[in-house]
Amino acid sequence: MRTKLTVGNWKMNGGLADNAARLGGLAGGWKAPAGREIAVCAPFPYLAQVQSALAGSAVAWGAQDVSAHASGAYTGEVSAGMLAEFGCRYAIVGHSERRQLHGERDGTVAAKAKAALSAGLTPIVCVGETLAERDAGATESVVIRQLAAVADALGGDLGRIVLAYEPVWAIGTGRTASPAEAQAVHATLRARLAGAGARDVAVLYGGSVKAANAAALYAMPDVDGGLIGGASLDAKEFLAIALA
Ligand code: 13P
């Protein structure tokens, strides 16, 4: 069985005091059992705090976005090289909140994934359909289109990403995909990855995952872990998900 990877996406939450308590709970509470890995993706300003709290622990960390550019006149952006200096292993790219609120398109997401890889980071590439797209029967075509843009840009490096399936209708809504619904999409994504020689890419599920529903999702053969929003803000709950 593949390693189960559980990644917390704190989104725009936290503060120095909150983070210290949460990071202490993770560093002290995570015993790194075989076959399980965890990571947290924090807001940019806190990466130095995360690095000093988690260095030497078995908890990895990363950022929630990354620039497609290496350096230069890109006000407000943060490069992959900068993230690497703060010990980041991961950078989330193409989260639906970036796609929806910041107009990120497939080509930009692919360029960000490439930039992350070139600095030695692992991009966690998010794909997922809206409720309207699901209702129109377009789930498969949407996620395959989103993945194909990244596959085309990365070529033989596709095997170095982590993929996250996050149905937009399940994010922060309390409505999660059923294990069977998740598995169906994950199997489609796995087949596309395999066709590109990247069968072993971890495919995470995200969208209202909690300790109470994680075990059923993680039991699916093509679900390799989770990308956790709200529930990752509670260290105990997050660790319970990681052990599901
Ligand atoms: P929730 O777990 O809060 O639904 O968020 C999921 C998500 O968007 C993780 O990236």
PDB file of C-alpha atoms and ligand atoms in Angstrom:
ATOM      1  CA  MET A   1       0.000   0.000   0.000  1.00  0.00           C
ATOM      2  CA  ARG A   2       1.183   3.550  -0.711  1.00  0.00           C
ATOM      3  CA  THR A   3       2.156   5.868   2.131  1.00  0.00           C
ATOM      4  CA  LYS A   4      -0.788   7.958   3.343  1.00  0.00           C
ATOM      5  CA  LEU A   5       0.083  11.657   3.279  1.00  0.00           C
ATOM      6  CA  THR A   6      -2.036  14.098   5.270  1.00  0.00           C
ATOM      7  CA  VAL A   7      -1.436  17.798   4.560  1.00  0.00           C
ATOM      8  CA  GLY A   8      -2.957  20.675   6.507  1.00  0.00           C
ATOM      9  CA  ASN A   9      -3.870  23.802   4.555  1.00  0.00           C
ATOM     10  CA  TRP A  10      -4.278  26.472   7.191  1.00  0.00           C
ATOM     11  CA  LYS A  11      -5.513  28.965   4.575  1.00  0.00           C
ATOM     12  CA  MET A  12      -5.530  32.546   5.925  1.00  0.00           C
ATOM     13  CA  ASN A  13      -5.840  31.516   9.557  1.00  0.00           C
ATOM     14  CA  GLY A  14      -3.566  31.660  12.555  1.00  0.00           C
ATOM     15  CA  GLY A  15      -1.333  34.090  14.370  1.00  0.00           C
ATOM     16  CA  LEU A  16       1.928  33.761  16.250  1.00  0.00           C
ATOM     17  CA  ALA A  17       0.370  32.558  19.495  1.00  0.00           C
ATOM     18  CA  ASP A  18      -2.133  30.177  17.881  1.00  0.00           C
ATOM     19  CA  ASN A  19       0.525  28.774  15.606  1.00  0.00           C
ATOM     20  CA  ALA A  20       2.940  28.145  18.464  1.00  0.00           C
ATOM     21  CA  ALA A  21       0.354  26.051  20.287  1.00  0.00           C
ATOM     22  CA  ARG A  22      -0.661  24.137  17.167  1.00  0.00           C
ATOM     23  CA  LEU A  23       2.912  23.510  16.008  1.00  0.00           C
ATOM     24  CA  GLY A  24       3.897  22.343  19.478  1.00  0.00           C
ATOM     25  CA  GLY A  25       0.987  19.906  19.438  1.00  0.00           C
ATOM     26  CA  LEU A  26       2.076  18.537  16.071  1.00  0.00           C
ATOM     27  CA  ALA A  27       5.806  18.296  16.789  1.00  0.00           C
ATOM     28  CA  GLY A  28       5.186  16.653  20.160  1.00  0.00           C
ATOM     29  CA  GLY A  29       2.219  14.522  19.169  1.00  0.00           C
ATOM     30  CA  TRP A  30       3.330  13.017  15.866  1.00  0.00           C
ATOM     31  CA  LYS A  31       5.150   9.715  16.345  1.00  0.00           C
ATOM     32  CA  ALA A  32       5.754   9.158  12.624  1.00  0.00           C
ATOM     33  CA  PRO A  33       4.198   5.696  12.316  1.00  0.00           C
ATOM     34  CA  ALA A  34       5.288   3.623   9.325  1.00  0.00           C
ATOM     35  CA  GLY A  35       3.357   4.393   6.176  1.00  0.00           C
ATOM     36  CA  ARG A  36       2.062   7.772   7.378  1.00  0.00           C
ATOM     37  CA  GLU A  37       3.385  11.258   6.689  1.00  0.00           C
ATOM     38  CA  ILE A  38       2.111  14.705   7.582  1.00  0.00           C
ATOM     39  CA  ALA A  39       2.808  18.268   6.544  1.00  0.00           C
ATOM     40  CA  VAL A  40       1.331  21.713   7.149  1.00  0.00           C
ATOM     41  CA  CYS A  41       1.029  24.572   4.661  1.00  0.00           C
ATOM     42  CA  ALA A  42       1.086  27.910   6.476  1.00  0.00           C
ATOM     43  CA  PRO A  43       0.700  31.545   5.383  1.00  0.00           C
ATOM     44  CA  PHE A  44       3.967  33.021   4.050  1.00  0.00           C
ATOM     45  CA  PRO A  45       4.798  35.307   7.013  1.00  0.00           C
ATOM     46  CA  TYR A  46       4.768  32.369   9.424  1.00  0.00           C
ATOM     47  CA  LEU A  47       7.106  30.067   7.514  1.00  0.00           C
ATOM     48  CA  ALA A  48      10.100  31.086   9.636  1.00  0.00           C
ATOM     49  CA  GLN A  49       8.102  30.289  12.767  1.00  0.00           C
ATOM     50  CA  VAL A  50       7.000  26.966  11.302  1.00  0.00           C
ATOM     51  CA  GLN A  51      10.567  26.135  10.323  1.00  0.00           C
ATOM     52  CA  SER A  52      11.952  26.753  13.789  1.00  0.00           C
ATOM     53  CA  ALA A  53       9.086  24.883  15.491  1.00  0.00           C
ATOM     54  CA  LEU A  54       9.191  21.816  13.237  1.00  0.00           C
ATOM     55  CA  ALA A  55      12.900  21.495  12.354  1.00  0.00           C
ATOM     56  CA  GLY A  56      14.097  18.135  13.618  1.00  0.00           C
ATOM     57  CA  SER A  57      10.537  16.750  13.863  1.00  0.00           C
ATOM     58  CA  ALA A  58       8.929  14.312  11.427  1.00  0.00           C
ATOM     59  CA  VAL A  59       6.412  16.983  10.369  1.00  0.00           C
ATOM     60  CA  ALA A  60       7.123  18.593   6.985  1.00  0.00           C
ATOM     61  CA  TRP A  61       5.861  22.002   5.917  1.00  0.00           C
ATOM     62  CA  GLY A  62       5.133  24.114   2.907  1.00  0.00           C
ATOM     63  CA  ALA A  63       3.369  27.161   1.465  1.00  0.00           C
ATOM     64  CA  GLN A  64      -0.100  27.653   0.015  1.00  0.00           C
ATOM     65  CA  ASP A  65       0.984  29.209  -3.273  1.00  0.00           C
ATOM     66  CA  VAL A  66       4.159  30.044  -5.180  1.00  0.00           C
ATOM     67  CA  SER A  67       5.081  32.418  -7.986  1.00  0.00           C
ATOM     68  CA  ALA A  68       5.545  31.079 -11.495  1.00  0.00           C
ATOM     69  CA  HIS A  69       8.586  33.380 -11.734  1.00  0.00           C
ATOM     70  CA  ALA A  70      12.038  32.952 -10.227  1.00  0.00           C
ATOM     71  CA  SER A  71      12.655  36.632  -9.328  1.00  0.00           C
ATOM     72  CA  GLY A  72      12.015  40.157 -10.514  1.00  0.00           C
ATOM     73  CA  ALA A  73       9.285  42.788 -10.657  1.00  0.00           C
ATOM     74  CA  TYR A  74       6.365  40.729  -9.350  1.00  0.00           C
ATOM     75  CA  THR A  75       5.021  42.758  -6.440  1.00  0.00           C
ATOM     76  CA  GLY A  76       3.489  40.641  -3.737  1.00  0.00           C
ATOM     77  CA  GLU A  77       4.688  37.321  -5.106  1.00  0.00           C
ATOM     78  CA  VAL A  78       6.936  34.774  -3.388  1.00  0.00           C
ATOM     79  CA  SER A  79       9.331  32.586  -5.365  1.00  0.00           C
ATOM     80  CA  ALA A  80       9.973  28.888  -4.943  1.00  0.00           C
ATOM     81  CA  GLY A  81      13.607  29.650  -4.143  1.00  0.00           C
ATOM     82  CA  MET A  82      12.485  31.818  -1.224  1.00  0.00           C
ATOM     83  CA  LEU A  83      10.266  29.028   0.064  1.00  0.00           C
ATOM     84  CA  ALA A  84      13.157  26.583  -0.175  1.00  0.00           C
ATOM     85  CA  GLU A  85      15.218  28.875   2.063  1.00  0.00           C
ATOM     86  CA  PHE A  86      12.596  28.406   4.761  1.00  0.00           C
ATOM     87  CA  GLY A  87      12.786  24.634   4.529  1.00  0.00           C
ATOM     88  CA  CYS A  88       9.539  24.159   2.637  1.00  0.00           C
ATOM     89  CA  ARG A  89       9.060  20.739   1.093  1.00  0.00           C
ATOM     90  CA  TYR A  90       5.704  21.534  -0.498  1.00  0.00           C
ATOM     91  CA  ALA A  91       3.846  24.332  -2.254  1.00  0.00           C
ATOM     92  CA  ILE A  92       0.132  24.052  -2.960  1.00  0.00           C
ATOM     93  CA  VAL A  93      -0.680  25.238  -6.485  1.00  0.00           C
ATOM     94  CA  GLY A  94      -4.008  25.732  -8.198  1.00  0.00           C
ATOM     95  CA  HIS A  95      -6.180  25.614  -5.104  1.00  0.00           C
ATOM     96  CA  SER A  96      -9.762  26.358  -6.137  1.00  0.00           C
ATOM     97  CA  GLU A  97      -9.715  29.500  -3.991  1.00  0.00           C
ATOM     98  CA  ARG A  98      -6.803  30.773  -6.128  1.00  0.00           C
ATOM     99  CA  ARG A  99      -8.562  29.720  -9.310  1.00  0.00           C
ATOM    100  CA  GLN A 100     -11.877  31.298  -8.308  1.00  0.00           C
ATOM    101  CA  LEU A 101     -10.819  34.393  -6.366  1.00  0.00           C
ATOM    102  CA  HIS A 102      -7.622  35.234  -8.241  1.00  0.00           C
ATOM    103  CA  GLY A 103      -8.459  34.071 -11.736  1.00  0.00           C
ATOM    104  CA  GLU A 104      -5.698  31.484 -11.943  1.00  0.00           C
ATOM    105  CA  ARG A 105      -5.982  29.446 -15.101  1.00  0.00           C
ATOM    106  CA  ASP A 106      -4.660  26.027 -15.979  1.00  0.00           C
ATOM    107  CA  GLY A 107      -1.576  27.451 -17.693  1.00  0.00           C
ATOM    108  CA  THR A 108      -0.615  29.537 -14.662  1.00  0.00           C
ATOM    109  CA  VAL A 109      -1.101  26.562 -12.362  1.00  0.00           C
ATOM    110  CA  ALA A 110       1.155  24.471 -14.591  1.00  0.00           C
ATOM    111  CA  ALA A 111       3.833  27.199 -14.617  1.00  0.00           C
ATOM    112  CA  LYS A 112       3.696  27.385 -10.826  1.00  0.00           C
ATOM    113  CA  ALA A 113       4.082  23.617 -10.540  1.00  0.00           C
ATOM    114  CA  LYS A 114       7.124  23.821 -12.798  1.00  0.00           C
ATOM    115  CA  ALA A 115       8.634  26.679 -10.788  1.00  0.00           C
ATOM    116  CA  ALA A 116       8.176  24.722  -7.556  1.00  0.00           C
ATOM    117  CA  LEU A 117       9.916  21.658  -8.984  1.00  0.00           C
ATOM    118  CA  SER A 118      12.799  23.687 -10.307  1.00  0.00           C
ATOM    119  CA  ALA A 119      13.579  24.861  -6.761  1.00  0.00           C
ATOM    120  CA  GLY A 120      13.331  21.328  -5.387  1.00  0.00           C
ATOM    121  CA  LEU A 121       9.838  21.705  -3.904  1.00  0.00           C
ATOM    122  CA  THR A 122       7.012  19.248  -4.425  1.00  0.00           C
ATOM    123  CA  PRO A 123       3.956  21.008  -5.857  1.00  0.00           C
ATOM    124  CA  ILE A 124       0.622  19.828  -4.479  1.00  0.00           C
ATOM    125  CA  VAL A 125      -1.505  20.404  -7.572  1.00  0.00           C
ATOM    126  CA  CYS A 126      -5.210  20.871  -6.839  1.00  0.00           C
ATOM    127  CA  VAL A 127      -7.956  19.911  -9.266  1.00  0.00           C
ATOM    128  CA  GLY A 128     -11.702  19.779  -8.783  1.00  0.00           C
ATOM    129  CA  GLU A 129     -15.067  20.579 -10.280  1.00  0.00           C
ATOM    130  CA  THR A 130     -17.730  23.038  -9.171  1.00  0.00           C
ATOM    131  CA  LEU A 131     -21.225  21.878  -8.272  1.00  0.00           C
ATOM    132  CA  ALA A 132     -22.542  23.185 -11.603  1.00  0.00           C
ATOM    133  CA  GLU A 133     -19.889  21.195 -13.457  1.00  0.00           C
ATOM    134  CA  ARG A 134     -20.712  18.044 -11.487  1.00  0.00           C
ATOM    135  CA  ASP A 135     -24.431  18.500 -12.123  1.00  0.00           C
ATOM    136  CA  ALA A 136     -23.675  18.901 -15.825  1.00  0.00           C
ATOM    137  CA  GLY A 137     -21.805  15.596 -15.844  1.00  0.00           C
ATOM    138  CA  ALA A 138     -18.505  17.364 -16.502  1.00  0.00           C
ATOM    139  CA  THR A 139     -16.509  16.219 -13.457  1.00  0.00           C
ATOM    140  CA  GLU A 140     -14.189  13.936 -15.372  1.00  0.00           C
ATOM    141  CA  SER A 141     -13.536  16.325 -18.250  1.00  0.00           C
ATOM    142  CA  VAL A 142     -12.792  19.208 -15.857  1.00  0.00           C
ATOM    143  CA  VAL A 143     -10.293  17.370 -13.662  1.00  0.00           C
ATOM    144  CA  ILE A 144      -8.606  15.722 -16.645  1.00  0.00           C
ATOM    145  CA  ARG A 145      -8.280  19.106 -18.385  1.00  0.00           C
ATOM    146  CA  GLN A 146      -6.758  20.607 -15.226  1.00  0.00           C
ATOM    147  CA  LEU A 147      -4.331  17.706 -14.848  1.00  0.00           C
ATOM    148  CA  ALA A 148      -3.450  17.624 -18.555  1.00  0.00           C
ATOM    149  CA  ALA A 149      -2.214  21.230 -18.454  1.00  0.00           C
ATOM    150  CA  VAL A 150       0.235  20.280 -15.723  1.00  0.00           C
ATOM    151  CA  ALA A 151       1.200  17.000 -17.413  1.00  0.00           C
ATOM    152  CA  ASP A 152       1.948  18.807 -20.671  1.00  0.00           C
ATOM    153  CA  ALA A 153       4.120  21.405 -18.922  1.00  0.00           C
ATOM    154  CA  LEU A 154       6.047  18.942 -16.778  1.00  0.00           C
ATOM    155  CA  GLY A 155       6.562  16.062 -19.176  1.00  0.00           C
ATOM    156  CA  GLY A 156       8.769  13.453 -17.547  1.00  0.00           C
ATOM    157  CA  ASP A 157       8.681  15.345 -14.237  1.00  0.00           C
ATOM    158  CA  LEU A 158       4.975  14.667 -13.705  1.00  0.00           C
ATOM    159  CA  GLY A 159       5.897  11.839 -11.366  1.00  0.00           C
ATOM    160  CA  ARG A 160       7.377  14.369  -8.917  1.00  0.00           C
ATOM    161  CA  ILE A 161       4.090  16.090  -8.019  1.00  0.00           C
ATOM    162  CA  VAL A 162       1.426  15.350  -5.449  1.00  0.00           C
ATOM    163  CA  LEU A 163      -2.106  15.650  -6.835  1.00  0.00           C
ATOM    164  CA  ALA A 164      -5.119  16.687  -4.736  1.00  0.00           C
ATOM    165  CA  TYR A 165      -8.708  16.151  -5.826  1.00  0.00           C
ATOM    166  CA  GLU A 166     -10.804  18.807  -4.134  1.00  0.00           C
ATOM    167  CA  PRO A 167     -14.387  19.045  -5.375  1.00  0.00           C
ATOM    168  CA  VAL A 168     -15.228  22.728  -4.959  1.00  0.00           C
ATOM    169  CA  TRP A 169     -18.691  21.894  -3.598  1.00  0.00           C
ATOM    170  CA  ALA A 170     -17.113  19.973  -0.723  1.00  0.00           C
ATOM    171  CA  ILE A 171     -14.672  22.659   0.455  1.00  0.00           C
ATOM    172  CA  GLY A 172     -15.649  24.247   3.736  1.00  0.00           C
ATOM    173  CA  THR A 173     -19.252  23.208   3.226  1.00  0.00           C
ATOM    174  CA  GLY A 174     -19.418  20.239   5.565  1.00  0.00           C
ATOM    175  CA  ARG A 175     -20.537  18.217   2.552  1.00  0.00           C
ATOM    176  CA  THR A 176     -17.841  15.712   1.675  1.00  0.00           C
ATOM    177  CA  ALA A 177     -17.694  13.481  -1.366  1.00  0.00           C
ATOM    178  CA  SER A 178     -18.707   9.961  -0.424  1.00  0.00           C
ATOM    179  CA  PRO A 179     -15.827   7.486  -0.415  1.00  0.00           C
ATOM    180  CA  ALA A 180     -17.220   5.964  -3.618  1.00  0.00           C
ATOM    181  CA  GLU A 181     -17.535   9.379  -5.321  1.00  0.00           C
ATOM    182  CA  ALA A 182     -13.966  10.231  -4.352  1.00  0.00           C
ATOM    183  CA  GLN A 183     -12.658   6.844  -5.445  1.00  0.00           C
ATOM    184  CA  ALA A 184     -14.294   7.144  -8.856  1.00  0.00           C
ATOM    185  CA  VAL A 185     -12.536  10.445  -9.591  1.00  0.00           C
ATOM    186  CA  HIS A 186      -9.261   9.265  -8.079  1.00  0.00           C
ATOM    187  CA  ALA A 187      -9.309   6.180 -10.302  1.00  0.00           C
ATOM    188  CA  THR A 188      -9.802   8.409 -13.351  1.00  0.00           C
ATOM    189  CA  LEU A 189      -6.910  10.624 -12.280  1.00  0.00           C
ATOM    190  CA  ARG A 190      -4.719   7.586 -11.546  1.00  0.00           C
ATOM    191  CA  ALA A 191      -5.384   6.206 -15.020  1.00  0.00           C
ATOM    192  CA  ARG A 192      -4.380   9.541 -16.604  1.00  0.00           C
ATOM    193  CA  LEU A 193      -1.242   9.652 -14.458  1.00  0.00           C
ATOM    194  CA  ALA A 194      -0.385   6.064 -15.340  1.00  0.00           C
ATOM    195  CA  GLY A 195      -0.789   6.863 -19.014  1.00  0.00           C
ATOM    196  CA  ALA A 196       1.871   9.539 -18.566  1.00  0.00           C
ATOM    197  CA  GLY A 197       4.208   7.184 -16.712  1.00  0.00           C
ATOM    198  CA  ALA A 198       3.385   8.690 -13.311  1.00  0.00           C
ATOM    199  CA  ARG A 199       1.345   5.923 -11.691  1.00  0.00           C
ATOM    200  CA  ASP A 200       2.964   6.399  -8.263  1.00  0.00           C
ATOM    201  CA  VAL A 201       1.947  10.020  -7.754  1.00  0.00           C
ATOM    202  CA  ALA A 202       0.074  10.385  -4.443  1.00  0.00           C
ATOM    203  CA  VAL A 203      -3.525  11.476  -5.030  1.00  0.00           C
ATOM    204  CA  LEU A 204      -4.982  13.207  -1.969  1.00  0.00           C
ATOM    205  CA  TYR A 205      -8.662  13.956  -1.346  1.00  0.00           C
ATOM    206  CA  GLY A 206      -9.730  17.318   0.076  1.00  0.00           C
ATOM    207  CA  GLY A 207     -13.082  18.788   1.078  1.00  0.00           C
ATOM    208  CA  SER A 208     -14.621  18.662   4.559  1.00  0.00           C
ATOM    209  CA  VAL A 209     -12.387  15.823   5.758  1.00  0.00           C
ATOM    210  CA  LYS A 210     -12.643  15.273   9.516  1.00  0.00           C
ATOM    211  CA  ALA A 211     -11.498  12.575  11.924  1.00  0.00           C
ATOM    212  CA  ALA A 212     -15.019  11.130  11.720  1.00  0.00           C
ATOM    213  CA  ASN A 213     -15.004  10.556   7.940  1.00  0.00           C
ATOM    214  CA  ALA A 214     -11.280  10.159   7.172  1.00  0.00           C
ATOM    215  CA  ALA A 215     -11.014   6.399   7.705  1.00  0.00           C
ATOM    216  CA  ALA A 216     -13.702   5.610   5.127  1.00  0.00           C
ATOM    217  CA  LEU A 217     -12.049   7.905   2.578  1.00  0.00           C
ATOM    218  CA  TYR A 218      -8.536   6.626   3.314  1.00  0.00           C
ATOM    219  CA  ALA A 219      -9.757   3.041   2.866  1.00  0.00           C
ATOM    220  CA  MET A 220     -10.362   3.669  -0.837  1.00  0.00           C
ATOM    221  CA  PRO A 221      -7.651   2.090  -3.007  1.00  0.00           C
ATOM    222  CA  ASP A 222      -6.785   5.268  -4.932  1.00  0.00           C
ATOM    223  CA  VAL A 223      -7.036   7.722  -2.021  1.00  0.00           C
ATOM    224  CA  ASP A 224      -3.472   8.275  -0.803  1.00  0.00           C
ATOM    225  CA  GLY A 225      -4.273  10.748   1.947  1.00  0.00           C
ATOM    226  CA  GLY A 226      -5.946  14.089   2.458  1.00  0.00           C
ATOM    227  CA  LEU A 227      -5.605  17.840   2.046  1.00  0.00           C
ATOM    228  CA  ILE A 228      -7.285  19.217   5.128  1.00  0.00           C
ATOM    229  CA  GLY A 229      -8.587  22.758   5.614  1.00  0.00           C
ATOM    230  CA  GLY A 230     -10.661  23.638   8.671  1.00  0.00           C
ATOM    231  CA  ALA A 231      -9.922  20.452  10.606  1.00  0.00           C
ATOM    232  CA  SER A 232      -6.163  21.024  10.309  1.00  0.00           C
ATOM    233  CA  LEU A 233      -6.430  24.015  12.657  1.00  0.00           C
ATOM    234  CA  ASP A 234      -6.978  21.634  15.587  1.00  0.00           C
ATOM    235  CA  ALA A 235      -3.763  19.654  16.159  1.00  0.00           C
ATOM    236  CA  LYS A 236      -5.523  16.699  17.817  1.00  0.00           C
ATOM    237  CA  GLU A 237      -8.149  16.423  15.105  1.00  0.00           C
ATOM    238  CA  PHE A 238      -5.504  16.741  12.401  1.00  0.00           C
ATOM    239  CA  LEU A 239      -3.346  13.999  13.940  1.00  0.00           C
ATOM    240  CA  ALA A 240      -6.391  11.766  14.259  1.00  0.00           C
ATOM    241  CA  ILE A 241      -7.088  12.228  10.528  1.00  0.00           C
ATOM    242  CA  ALA A 242      -3.458  11.399   9.711  1.00  0.00           C
ATOM    243  CA  LEU A 243      -3.792   8.108  11.603  1.00  0.00           C
ATOM    244  CA  ALA A 244      -7.154   7.172  10.048  1.00  0.00           C
TER     245      ALA A 244
HETATM  246  P1  13P B   1     -11.995  22.072   4.249  1.00  0.00           P
HETATM  247  O1  13P B   1     -11.301  20.845   4.826  1.00  0.00           O
HETATM  248  O2  13P B   1     -12.110  23.193   5.226  1.00  0.00           O
HETATM  249  O3  13P B   1     -13.249  21.714   3.553  1.00  0.00           O
HETATM  250  O4  13P B   1     -10.986  22.636   3.112  1.00  0.00           O
HETATM  251  C1  13P B   1     -10.471  21.768   2.174  1.00  0.00           C
HETATM  252  C2  13P B   1      -9.430  22.485   1.421  1.00  0.00           C
HETATM  253  O5  13P B   1      -9.720  23.405   0.666  1.00  0.00           O
HETATM  254  C3  13P B   1      -8.035  22.095   1.638  1.00  0.00           C
HETATM  255  O6  13P B   1      -7.178  22.680   0.708  1.00  0.00           O
END
